[in-house]
Coordinates of C-alpha atoms in Angstrom, one line a residue:
M814 CA 0.0 0.0 0.0
V815 CA 2.9 2.4 0.8
V816 CA 4.4 1.7 -2.7
L817 CA 1.1 2.5 -4.3
A818 CA 0.6 5.7 -2.3
L819 CA 4.1 6.8 -3.2
T820 CA 3.6 6.4 -6.8
G821 CA 0.2 8.1 -6.8
F822 CA -1.7 5.1 -8.3
S823 CA -3.8 4.3 -5.3
S824 CA -7.2 5.9 -4.9
S825 CA -7.7 4.7 -1.3
R826 CA -5.0 6.9 0.2
G827 CA -3.9 5.0 3.2
H828 CA -7.0 2.9 4.0
G829 CA -6.9 -0.8 4.0
S830 CA -4.0 -3.1 4.7
R831 CA -0.5 -1.9 5.3
S832 CA 2.7 -2.9 3.6
H833 CA 5.9 -2.9 5.6
H834 CA 8.2 -2.2 2.6
S835 CA 9.4 1.2 1.5
S836 CA 10.2 2.3 -2.0
G837 CA 11.4 5.5 -3.5
G838 CA 10.5 7.0 -6.8
G839 CA 7.2 7.3 -8.6
C840 CA 5.0 10.3 -9.1
S841 CA 3.7 12.3 -6.2
N842 CA 0.2 13.6 -5.8
S843 CA 0.1 17.0 -4.2
S844 CA -3.3 16.3 -2.6
Q845 CA -2.0 13.4 -0.5
D846 CA -2.0 13.8 3.3
H847 CA 1.6 14.0 4.4
D848 CA 3.1 15.0 7.7
S849 CA 5.5 18.0 8.0
S850 CA 8.6 15.7 7.7
S851 CA 7.8 14.9 4.0
A852 CA 7.8 17.2 1.0
S853 CA 4.3 17.4 -0.3
G854 CA 4.0 17.8 -4.1
S855 CA 7.6 17.1 -4.9
G856 CA 9.4 14.1 -6.2
G857 CA 11.6 12.0 -3.9
S858 CA 11.0 9.3 -1.3
Y859 CA 8.4 9.6 1.3
G860 CA 9.9 7.6 4.2
T861 CA 13.3 7.8 5.7
G862 CA 13.1 4.4 7.5
T863 CA 15.3 1.4 6.8
P864 CA 13.8 -0.8 4.1
G865 CA 12.0 -3.8 5.6
R866 CA 11.3 -2.0 8.9
N867 CA 7.8 -0.8 9.9
S868 CA 8.0 3.0 9.5
D869 CA 4.5 4.4 10.0
R870 CA 5.5 8.0 10.1
G871 CA 2.5 9.9 8.8
T872 CA 1.2 7.0 6.8
Y873 CA -2.2 6.7 8.5
R874 CA -3.2 10.1 9.9
S875 CA -6.7 8.9 10.9
R876 CA -5.4 6.3 13.3
P877 CA -4.3 8.0 16.6
T878 CA -1.0 6.9 18.1
S879 CA -2.3 7.4 21.6
R880 CA -5.8 7.7 23.0
S881 CA -6.8 10.4 25.4
S882 CA -9.2 9.3 28.1
P883 CA -11.0 11.3 30.6
T884 CA -9.3 11.2 34.0
A885 CA -10.4 12.1 37.5
S886 CA -8.4 15.3 37.3
A887 CA -10.8 16.6 34.5
R888 CA -13.7 16.7 36.9
P889 CA -14.1 19.6 39.2
L890 CA -13.4 19.0 42.9
K891 CA -16.3 18.7 45.3
D892 CA -16.2 21.0 48.3
G893 CA -14.8 19.7 51.6
T894 CA -16.0 20.1 55.1
A895 CA -14.5 22.2 57.9
V896 CA -14.9 21.4 61.6
L897 CA -13.8 23.7 64.5
K898 CA -11.5 21.8 66.9
H899 CA -10.2 24.7 69.1
C900 CA -11.0 28.4 69.2
A901 CA -8.2 30.9 69.8
S902 CA -7.8 32.2 73.4
A903 CA -5.2 33.9 75.5
E904 CA -3.6 30.6 76.4
D905 CA -3.4 29.4 72.8
P906 CA -3.8 32.2 70.2
Y907 CA -4.5 29.8 67.3
T908 CA -7.8 28.4 66.1
N909 CA -7.6 24.8 64.9
V910 CA -9.8 23.6 62.1
E911 CA -10.0 20.1 60.6
V912 CA -10.7 20.0 56.9
R913 CA -11.9 16.8 55.1
N914 CA -11.4 16.2 51.4
P915 CA -14.1 13.9 49.8
N916 CA -12.3 13.7 46.5
A917 CA -10.2 10.9 45.0
R918 CA -7.3 13.4 44.4
D919 CA -5.5 16.0 46.5
G920 CA -7.1 19.4 46.7
L921 CA -6.7 23.0 47.9
F922 CA -9.6 24.2 50.1
T923 CA -10.6 27.6 51.3
V924 CA -11.7 27.9 54.9
K925 CA -13.5 30.9 56.5
V926 CA -13.2 31.6 60.2
S927 CA -14.9 34.4 62.1
F928 CA -13.7 35.7 65.5
Q929 CA -16.4 37.1 67.8
D930 CA -16.3 38.8 71.2
E931 CA -18.5 37.8 74.1
S932 CA -21.4 40.0 72.9
G933 CA -21.4 38.3 69.4
F934 CA -19.7 41.2 67.6
T935 CA -17.5 40.0 64.8
M936 CA -14.0 41.2 65.4
A937 CA -12.6 39.7 62.2
D938 CA -13.4 37.4 59.3
T939 CA -10.5 35.4 57.9
T940 CA -10.0 33.2 54.8
D941 CA -7.2 30.7 54.6
Q942 CA -6.3 27.9 52.3
V943 CA -5.1 24.4 53.1
S944 CA -3.9 21.5 51.0
V945 CA -5.7 18.2 51.8
P946 CA -4.7 14.8 50.5
A947 CA -7.2 12.6 48.6
K948 CA -9.9 11.2 50.8
G949 CA -8.1 12.6 53.8
T950 CA -8.0 15.3 56.4
A951 CA -5.7 18.2 57.2
S952 CA -5.4 20.6 60.1
L953 CA -5.4 24.3 59.7
R954 CA -4.1 26.7 62.3
V955 CA -5.5 30.3 62.1
F956 CA -3.8 33.0 64.2
G957 CA -6.4 34.7 66.4
G958 CA -4.2 37.8 66.6
R959 CA -5.8 38.9 63.3
A960 CA -8.8 39.8 65.3
G961 CA -6.8 42.2 67.5
D962 CA -6.6 41.4 71.2
V963 CA -6.8 37.6 71.5
S964 CA -8.0 37.8 75.1
R965 CA -11.3 39.5 73.8
I966 CA -12.2 36.5 71.6
G967 CA -15.2 34.8 73.0
H968 CA -16.3 32.6 70.2
C969 CA -15.1 31.3 66.8
E970 CA -17.3 30.3 63.9
V971 CA -16.1 28.2 61.0
Q972 CA -18.0 28.0 57.8
R973 CA -18.8 24.2 57.4
R974 CA -18.3 24.2 53.7
A975 CA -14.6 24.4 52.7
S976 CA -14.6 25.6 49.1
A977 CA -12.5 23.5 46.6
D978 CA -10.1 25.5 44.6
E979 CA -8.9 24.2 41.2

């Protein structure tokens, strides 16, 4: 088939059975489908492979050399969950949050924490990111000093939904 395609006497242009022999010479048809390594529309040999070896370079364009298949990484990540484990105080100025990843791949999640005083006034809202392994958990420590005087923090609130970032 390669010999016929090189000489321009084939009307099937690469469809059907393959021949593993290469040959030079013959007429060239400028409408043939060649890759960039061959000179389209000029005389000369098409392949540069050793005679007798299978050299498919550009012979069958319609047959892919590798298949792309959808992977888990092509799907958007689901949001995770965040659970408050410890609220910042004068003794420990860090709020601890546990973040769970429901996905089958690692992900980066955004966690929102609010610091409030005893009367319920919101002293500060914070947003932090944490990397969580696939189907796992990670701890996030948020510095309560962002709210000002840590001794005034009476309550912490964590948004339960940890937003997945791509």
